[in-house]
Tab-separated table of C-alpha atoms and ligand atoms in Angstrom:
chain	number	residue	atom	x	y	z
A	1	UNK	CA	94.937	83.295	102.398
A	2	UNK	CA	98.145	85.060	100.758
A	3	UNK	CA	97.998	89.299	101.031
A	4	UNK	CA	98.811	90.982	97.882
A	5	UNK	CA	101.528	92.690	98.653
A	6	UNK	CA	101.707	96.635	97.992
A	7	UNK	CA	104.698	97.154	96.359
A	8	UNK	CA	105.599	100.666	97.316
A	9	UNK	CA	109.368	99.964	94.968
A	10	UNK	CA	107.732	97.926	91.884
A	11	UNK	CA	104.540	101.409	91.739
A	12	UNK	CA	107.638	103.746	92.092
A	13	UNK	CA	110.058	102.731	89.761
A	14	UNK	CA	106.666	102.723	87.080
A	15	UNK	CA	106.200	106.057	87.775
A	16	UNK	CA	109.316	107.363	87.068
A	17	UNK	CA	109.434	105.732	83.722
A	18	UNK	CA	106.421	108.129	82.819
A	19	UNK	CA	107.858	110.538	84.077
A	20	UNK	CA	111.435	110.839	82.452
A	21	UNK	CA	108.895	111.751	79.655
A	22	UNK	CA	107.407	114.815	80.608
A	23	UNK	CA	111.093	115.710	82.038
A	24	UNK	CA	111.843	115.956	78.551
A	25	UNK	CA	108.689	117.486	77.300
A	26	UNK	CA	108.837	120.671	79.526
A	27	UNK	CA	112.515	120.529	79.480
A	28	UNK	CA	111.727	121.219	75.479
A	29	UNK	CA	109.280	123.944	75.409
A	30	UNK	CA	110.558	125.528	78.692
A	31	UNK	CA	114.368	125.482	78.010
A	32	UNK	CA	114.877	124.404	81.126
A	33	UNK	CA	113.897	120.970	83.567
A	34	UNK	CA	111.772	121.343	86.521
A	35	UNK	CA	113.654	122.100	89.274
A	36	UNK	CA	113.004	122.170	92.741
A	37	UNK	CA	114.851	123.549	95.971
A	38	UNK	CA	115.690	121.961	98.870
A	39	UNK	CA	116.536	123.079	102.178
A	40	UNK	CA	118.001	121.772	104.821
A	41	UNK	CA	118.798	123.903	108.036
A	42	UNK	CA	121.311	122.536	110.197
A	43	UNK	CA	123.941	119.223	110.319
A	44	UNK	CA	121.171	116.515	111.253
A	45	UNK	CA	122.498	113.146	109.723
A	46	UNK	CA	118.951	112.149	108.829
A	47	UNK	CA	117.417	114.986	107.157
A	48	UNK	CA	120.846	114.733	105.203
A	49	UNK	CA	119.926	111.532	104.373
A	50	UNK	CA	116.441	112.268	103.265
A	51	UNK	CA	117.716	115.578	100.931
A	52	UNK	CA	120.464	113.453	99.671
A	53	UNK	CA	117.738	110.643	98.461
A	54	UNK	CA	115.344	113.132	97.529
A	55	UNK	CA	117.642	114.896	95.121
A	56	UNK	CA	119.292	111.760	93.758
A	57	UNK	CA	115.560	110.395	92.820
A	58	UNK	CA	115.067	114.732	90.634
A	59	UNK	CA	118.267	113.310	89.328
A	60	UNK	CA	117.769	109.766	87.985
A	61	UNK	CA	114.137	110.922	85.858
A	62	UNK	CA	115.856	114.347	84.422
A	63	UNK	CA	114.888	117.164	86.608
A	64	UNK	CA	117.221	119.564	88.624
A	65	UNK	CA	117.424	119.950	92.203
A	66	UNK	CA	119.417	123.545	94.296
A	67	UNK	CA	120.341	122.005	97.322
A	68	UNK	CA	120.339	124.928	99.670
A	69	UNK	CA	121.583	124.811	102.959
A	70	UNK	CA	121.775	127.146	105.902
A	71	UNK	CA	123.335	127.027	109.249
A	72	UNK	CA	121.776	125.736	112.548
A	73	UNK	CA	121.459	129.169	114.381
A	74	UNK	CA	119.169	130.264	110.763
A	75	UNK	CA	116.094	132.367	112.669
A	76	UNK	CA	112.817	132.153	111.164
A	77	UNK	CA	112.851	135.507	109.710
A	78	UNK	CA	116.055	133.794	107.755
A	79	UNK	CA	114.490	131.366	106.150
A	80	UNK	CA	111.305	132.702	105.461
A	81	UNK	CA	113.268	135.372	103.105
A	82	UNK	CA	114.970	132.280	101.505
A	83	UNK	CA	111.201	131.093	101.445
A	84	UNK	CA	109.994	134.121	99.884
A	85	UNK	CA	113.126	134.625	97.433
A	86	UNK	CA	112.766	130.968	95.976
A	87	UNK	CA	108.945	132.509	96.043
A	88	UNK	CA	109.349	134.459	93.879
A	89	UNK	CA	112.373	132.455	91.100
A	90	UNK	CA	110.713	131.725	88.304
A	91	UNK	CA	113.436	128.693	87.125
A	92	UNK	CA	112.573	127.087	90.230
A	93	UNK	CA	109.017	124.887	90.933
A	94	UNK	CA	108.868	123.450	94.067
A	95	UNK	CA	110.155	123.588	97.460
A	96	UNK	CA	111.045	121.247	100.260
A	97	UNK	CA	111.901	121.953	103.811
A	98	UNK	CA	113.024	119.303	105.302
A	99	UNK	CA	111.320	118.445	108.972
A	100	UNK	CA	112.558	118.665	111.754
A	101	UNK	CA	114.599	122.521	111.875
A	102	UNK	CA	116.247	123.570	114.555
A	103	UNK	CA	114.101	124.196	117.562
A	104	UNK	CA	114.333	127.769	117.716
A	105	UNK	CA	112.866	128.040	114.515
A	106	UNK	CA	108.980	128.405	114.032
A	107	UNK	CA	108.694	125.721	111.371
A	108	UNK	CA	104.612	126.376	111.229
A	109	UNK	CA	105.767	129.905	109.388
A	110	UNK	CA	108.194	128.775	107.152
A	111	UNK	CA	105.764	126.128	105.638
A	112	UNK	CA	103.132	128.610	105.405
A	113	UNK	CA	105.497	130.836	103.457
A	114	UNK	CA	105.880	128.238	100.763
A	115	UNK	CA	103.609	129.861	97.877
A	116	UNK	CA	100.726	127.428	97.408
A	117	UNK	CA	101.903	127.035	93.576
A	118	UNK	CA	105.608	125.191	94.823
A	119	UNK	CA	104.232	123.144	97.997
A	120	UNK	CA	105.154	120.471	96.268
A	121	UNK	CA	105.193	118.507	99.878
A	122	UNK	CA	101.941	119.502	100.900
A	123	UNK	CA	103.298	121.097	104.177
A	124	UNK	CA	100.954	123.995	104.361
A	125	UNK	CA	98.038	124.719	106.196
A	126	UNK	CA	96.328	126.049	102.760
A	127	UNK	CA	96.815	122.967	100.766
A	128	UNK	CA	95.470	120.797	103.549
A	129	UNK	CA	92.176	123.353	103.834
A	130	UNK	CA	91.964	122.997	99.894
A	131	UNK	CA	93.187	118.638	100.504
A	132	UNK	CA	90.115	118.451	103.343
A	133	UNK	CA	87.408	120.266	100.981
A	134	UNK	CA	88.618	117.979	98.119
A	135	UNK	CA	89.920	120.599	95.775
A	136	UNK	CA	92.552	119.844	93.622
A	137	UNK	CA	96.122	120.964	95.429
A	138	UNK	CA	99.022	119.172	96.430
A	139	UNK	CA	98.922	116.866	98.803
A	140	UNK	CA	100.661	116.354	102.411
A	141	UNK	CA	103.217	113.685	100.126
A	142	UNK	CA	103.717	110.066	102.567
A	143	UNK	CA	100.113	110.072	102.759
A	144	UNK	CA	99.918	110.964	99.437
A	145	UNK	CA	101.636	108.590	98.075
A	146	UNK	CA	100.283	106.041	100.029
A	147	UNK	CA	96.819	106.713	98.321
A	148	UNK	CA	98.503	106.213	95.111
A	149	UNK	CA	99.801	102.778	96.635
A	150	UNK	CA	96.275	101.815	97.210
A	151	UNK	CA	94.677	102.992	93.767
A	152	UNK	CA	97.598	101.341	91.729
A	153	UNK	CA	96.832	97.735	93.488
A	154	UNK	CA	92.586	99.187	92.732
A	155	UNK	CA	91.865	98.723	96.596
A	156	UNK	CA	88.276	100.824	97.216
A	157	UNK	CA	87.337	102.431	100.717
A	158	UNK	CA	85.028	103.041	100.697
A	159	UNK	CA	82.261	102.079	103.136
A	160	UNK	CA	85.146	100.696	105.130
A	161	UNK	CA	86.150	101.292	108.253
A	162	UNK	CA	89.593	102.705	108.604
A	163	UNK	CA	91.426	103.637	111.873
A	164	UNK	CA	94.711	105.190	111.464
A	165	UNK	CA	96.978	105.539	114.362
A	166	UNK	CA	99.137	109.089	114.728
A	167	UNK	CA	98.050	112.717	113.835
A	168	UNK	CA	100.742	114.208	112.834
A	169	UNK	CA	100.243	117.784	110.926
A	170	UNK	CA	102.664	115.934	107.683
A	171	UNK	CA	101.265	112.390	108.041
A	172	UNK	CA	98.600	111.333	110.086
A	173	UNK	CA	96.086	114.222	109.644
A	174	UNK	CA	96.015	114.722	106.241
A	175	UNK	CA	95.631	111.085	105.470
A	176	UNK	CA	92.567	111.076	108.354
A	177	UNK	CA	91.024	113.478	105.944
A	178	UNK	CA	92.301	111.674	102.483
A	179	UNK	CA	90.291	108.154	103.287
A	180	UNK	CA	87.414	110.190	104.452
A	181	UNK	CA	87.432	112.567	100.895
A	182	UNK	CA	87.024	108.620	99.236
A	183	UNK	CA	84.282	107.693	101.920
A	184	UNK	CA	85.675	105.235	104.225
A	185	UNK	CA	84.414	105.787	108.027
A	186	UNK	CA	87.976	107.147	109.882
A	187	UNK	CA	89.257	107.071	113.392
A	188	UNK	CA	91.820	108.997	114.201
A	189	UNK	CA	93.328	107.388	117.210
A	190	UNK	CA	96.463	109.268	118.927
A	191	UNK	CA	98.659	109.333	122.563
A	192	UNK	CA	96.073	109.786	124.303
A	193	UNK	CA	93.775	107.129	122.634
A	194	UNK	CA	91.861	104.522	125.403
A	195	UNK	CA	91.526	100.582	124.081
A	196	UNK	CA	93.930	100.754	120.694
A	197	UNK	CA	93.539	97.290	120.645
A	198	UNK	CA	89.662	97.004	120.404
A	199	UNK	CA	89.369	100.438	118.034
A	200	UNK	CA	91.666	98.434	115.555
A	201	UNK	CA	89.869	94.934	115.817
A	202	UNK	CA	86.772	96.434	113.828
A	203	UNK	CA	88.854	98.388	111.018
A	204	UNK	CA	89.107	97.204	107.435
A	205	UNK	CA	91.915	98.430	106.807
A	206	UNK	CA	94.962	99.722	110.263
A	207	UNK	CA	97.502	102.884	108.963
A	208	UNK	CA	100.268	102.918	111.481
A	209	UNK	CA	101.565	106.545	111.685
A	210	UNK	CA	102.451	106.274	114.943
A	211	UNK	CA	106.934	106.154	115.605
A	212	UNK	CA	107.004	103.706	117.699
A	213	UNK	CA	108.978	99.924	116.661
A	214	UNK	CA	106.658	97.335	115.771
A	215	UNK	CA	103.699	99.103	118.115
A	216	UNK	CA	100.368	98.009	116.912
A	217	UNK	CA	100.089	93.846	117.926
A	218	UNK	CA	99.696	91.300	114.521
A	219	UNK	CA	97.387	89.833	117.353
A	220	UNK	CA	95.228	93.287	117.701
A	221	UNK	CA	94.609	93.193	113.843
A	222	UNK	CA	91.863	91.240	112.471
A	223	UNK	CA	92.094	88.601	109.121
A	224	UNK	CA	91.638	90.224	105.660
A	225	UNK	CA	92.074	93.504	106.818
A	226	UNK	CA	94.296	95.852	104.950
A	227	UNK	CA	97.432	97.094	106.580
A	228	UNK	CA	99.836	99.986	105.669
A	229	UNK	CA	102.599	100.449	107.657
A	230	UNK	CA	103.520	104.009	107.212
A	231	UNK	CA	106.967	103.608	110.257
A	232	UNK	CA	110.425	103.547	109.441
A	233	UNK	CA	113.188	102.805	112.159
A	234	UNK	CA	116.828	102.088	111.612
A	235	UNK	CA	116.262	98.507	112.439
A	236	UNK	CA	114.136	97.818	109.615
A	237	UNK	CA	110.896	97.629	111.357
A	238	UNK	CA	107.711	99.457	111.428
A	239	UNK	CA	105.140	100.513	113.020
A	240	UNK	CA	102.939	97.358	113.226
A	241	UNK	CA	103.842	93.556	113.573
A	242	UNK	CA	104.537	92.779	110.255
A	243	UNK	CA	105.752	89.074	110.031
A	244	UNK	CA	102.476	87.136	111.497
A	245	UNK	CA	100.012	89.320	109.008
A	246	UNK	CA	101.518	88.208	105.722
A	247	UNK	CA	99.100	84.847	105.356
A	248	UNK	CA	95.976	86.647	107.132
A	249	UNK	CA	95.466	89.834	106.237
A	250	UNK	CA	94.383	90.928	102.133
A	251	UNK	CA	96.915	93.274	101.854
A	252	UNK	CA	99.994	94.474	103.205
A	253	UNK	CA	103.078	97.116	102.623
A	254	UNK	CA	106.131	95.716	103.041
A	255	UNK	CA	108.761	97.848	105.505
A	256	UNK	CA	111.037	98.339	103.511
A	257	UNK	CA	109.983	99.150	100.165
A	258	UNK	CA	106.457	99.956	100.612
A	259	UNK	CA	105.516	103.677	102.262
A	260	UNK	CA	108.869	104.639	102.177
A	261	UNK	CA	109.602	105.052	98.003
A	262	UNK	CA	105.984	106.021	97.521
A	263	UNK	CA	106.719	109.331	98.963
A	264	UNK	CA	109.683	110.542	97.228
A	265	UNK	CA	107.922	109.402	94.317
A	266	UNK	CA	105.225	111.727	94.941
A	267	UNK	CA	107.317	114.605	95.785
A	268	UNK	CA	108.616	113.767	92.557
A	269	UNK	CA	105.283	113.723	90.545
A	270	UNK	CA	103.969	116.895	92.541
A	271	UNK	CA	106.755	118.991	91.469
A	272	UNK	CA	106.722	117.607	87.991
A	273	UNK	CA	102.892	118.728	87.908
A	274	UNK	CA	103.803	121.764	89.720
A	275	UNK	CA	106.572	122.596	86.191
A	276	UNK	CA	103.396	121.433	83.572
A	277	UNK	CA	101.002	123.660	85.586
A	278	UNK	CA	104.361	126.793	84.506
A	279	UNK	CA	103.564	125.880	80.759
B	301	NAP	P1	105.161	112.040	114.625
B	301	NAP	O1	104.824	113.810	114.218
B	301	NAP	O2	105.953	112.016	116.067
B	301	NAP	O3	103.858	111.763	115.253
B	301	NAP	C1	103.277	110.582	116.174
B	301	NAP	C2	101.865	110.934	116.002
B	301	NAP	O4	101.625	109.094	116.604
B	301	NAP	C3	101.527	111.435	116.924
B	301	NAP	O5	100.097	112.020	116.521
B	301	NAP	C4	101.697	110.841	118.302
B	301	NAP	O6	99.797	111.545	119.331
B	301	NAP	C5	100.621	109.353	117.884
B	301	NAP	N1	101.096	108.736	118.811
B	301	NAP	C6	102.664	108.466	119.452
B	301	NAP	N2	102.708	107.441	120.792
B	301	NAP	C7	101.778	106.678	119.463
B	301	NAP	C8	100.510	106.101	120.778
B	301	NAP	N3	101.861	104.654	121.810
B	301	NAP	N4	99.478	105.475	120.353
B	301	NAP	C9	98.913	106.065	119.031
B	301	NAP	N5	99.466	107.014	119.130
B	301	NAP	C10	100.818	107.477	119.666
B	301	NAP	O7	105.661	111.503	113.536
B	301	NAP	P2	105.215	111.657	112.210
B	301	NAP	O8	106.271	112.456	111.762
B	301	NAP	O9	103.808	111.997	111.439
B	301	NAP	O10	105.841	110.029	111.822
B	301	NAP	C11	105.024	108.747	112.041
B	301	NAP	C12	105.696	107.463	111.615
B	301	NAP	O11	105.562	107.677	109.767
B	301	NAP	C13	107.441	107.436	112.068
B	301	NAP	O12	108.034	106.372	111.583
B	301	NAP	C14	107.917	107.895	110.652
B	301	NAP	O13	109.323	107.386	110.926
B	301	NAP	C15	107.752	107.476	109.570
B	301	NAP	N6	107.578	108.648	108.994
B	301	NAP	C16	107.333	107.793	107.383
B	301	NAP	C17	107.623	108.319	106.354
B	301	NAP	C18	108.120	107.623	104.553
B	301	NAP	O14	108.114	108.282	103.941
B	301	NAP	N7	108.130	106.548	104.951
B	301	NAP	C19	107.379	110.046	106.000
B	301	NAP	C20	107.120	110.495	107.812
B	301	NAP	C21	107.272	109.982	107.702
B	301	NAP	P3	100.119	112.706	119.915
B	301	NAP	O15	99.658	113.381	118.578
B	301	NAP	O16	99.241	112.525	121.049
B	301	NAP	O17	101.014	113.204	120.368
């Protein structure tokens, strides 16, 4: 068996073509393009790179991005003030607060200061709650991107046993709820889970989202499974040992080129939707 390659680069490119037209018509009706405000606190190099990639992606589809850079000494109150001013700024449609923020800042309070209408990265508790209840809202960008990738390849989740490894607020937890909402049976694993290899042995769908290079071994994964690797590490590998799997699973995300491009693409898509809802 040769696995279907879940090609995030390709799906993201196709969507960008459609988004270019939607951005054009928003610009015509509004007089200005959809605008994403990116907030970077401090000077973490990886965060800077991620923000730059998101700004470049905005530019590719004709969106505006406004870069807000705050010093590493910023307080929770100062950051919240900035977010409140963006919430009431009519020319800003979406707000991205780059994670992580410096330690003295209460990140959760600041995420939750973002208005639901502008939460295009899907980080607020309110958004998570609405999504979990199956209501229309923006979803956390990485898991929503994964769901869009599965849908693009017509992979139906109903009845599957899905094992999600990781339970972070931006990835594992919302991922589990999105998959549950598609009628899969979901097992959520984390650092205290016992017998991870045995649990994965019974999975039809595995999502690796734990942040440890190739921690999930190919030998744990059953033949014919759908394999999603959300991890990305500096040496170019993910959280799953993917190499031996390509000729014995049903579908697989490459690293890089699987989940990563879908995350940024989902941020763009949700920003365009936010701007359309303002028309
Ligand atoms: P995180 O906040 O560090 O969360 C890691 C999760 O994995 C936690 O829930 C942790 O459990 C669990 N975990 C850690 N070690 C484990 C182990 N040995 N066995 C089982 N579970 C374990 O990480 P994150 O932000 O969710 O990111 C996860 C991965 O996705 C990283 O590789 C990151 O680079 C990648 N990522 C990719 C994108 C993208 O766009 N491609 C976006 C975001 C993240 P506890 O809760 O018990 O601590």
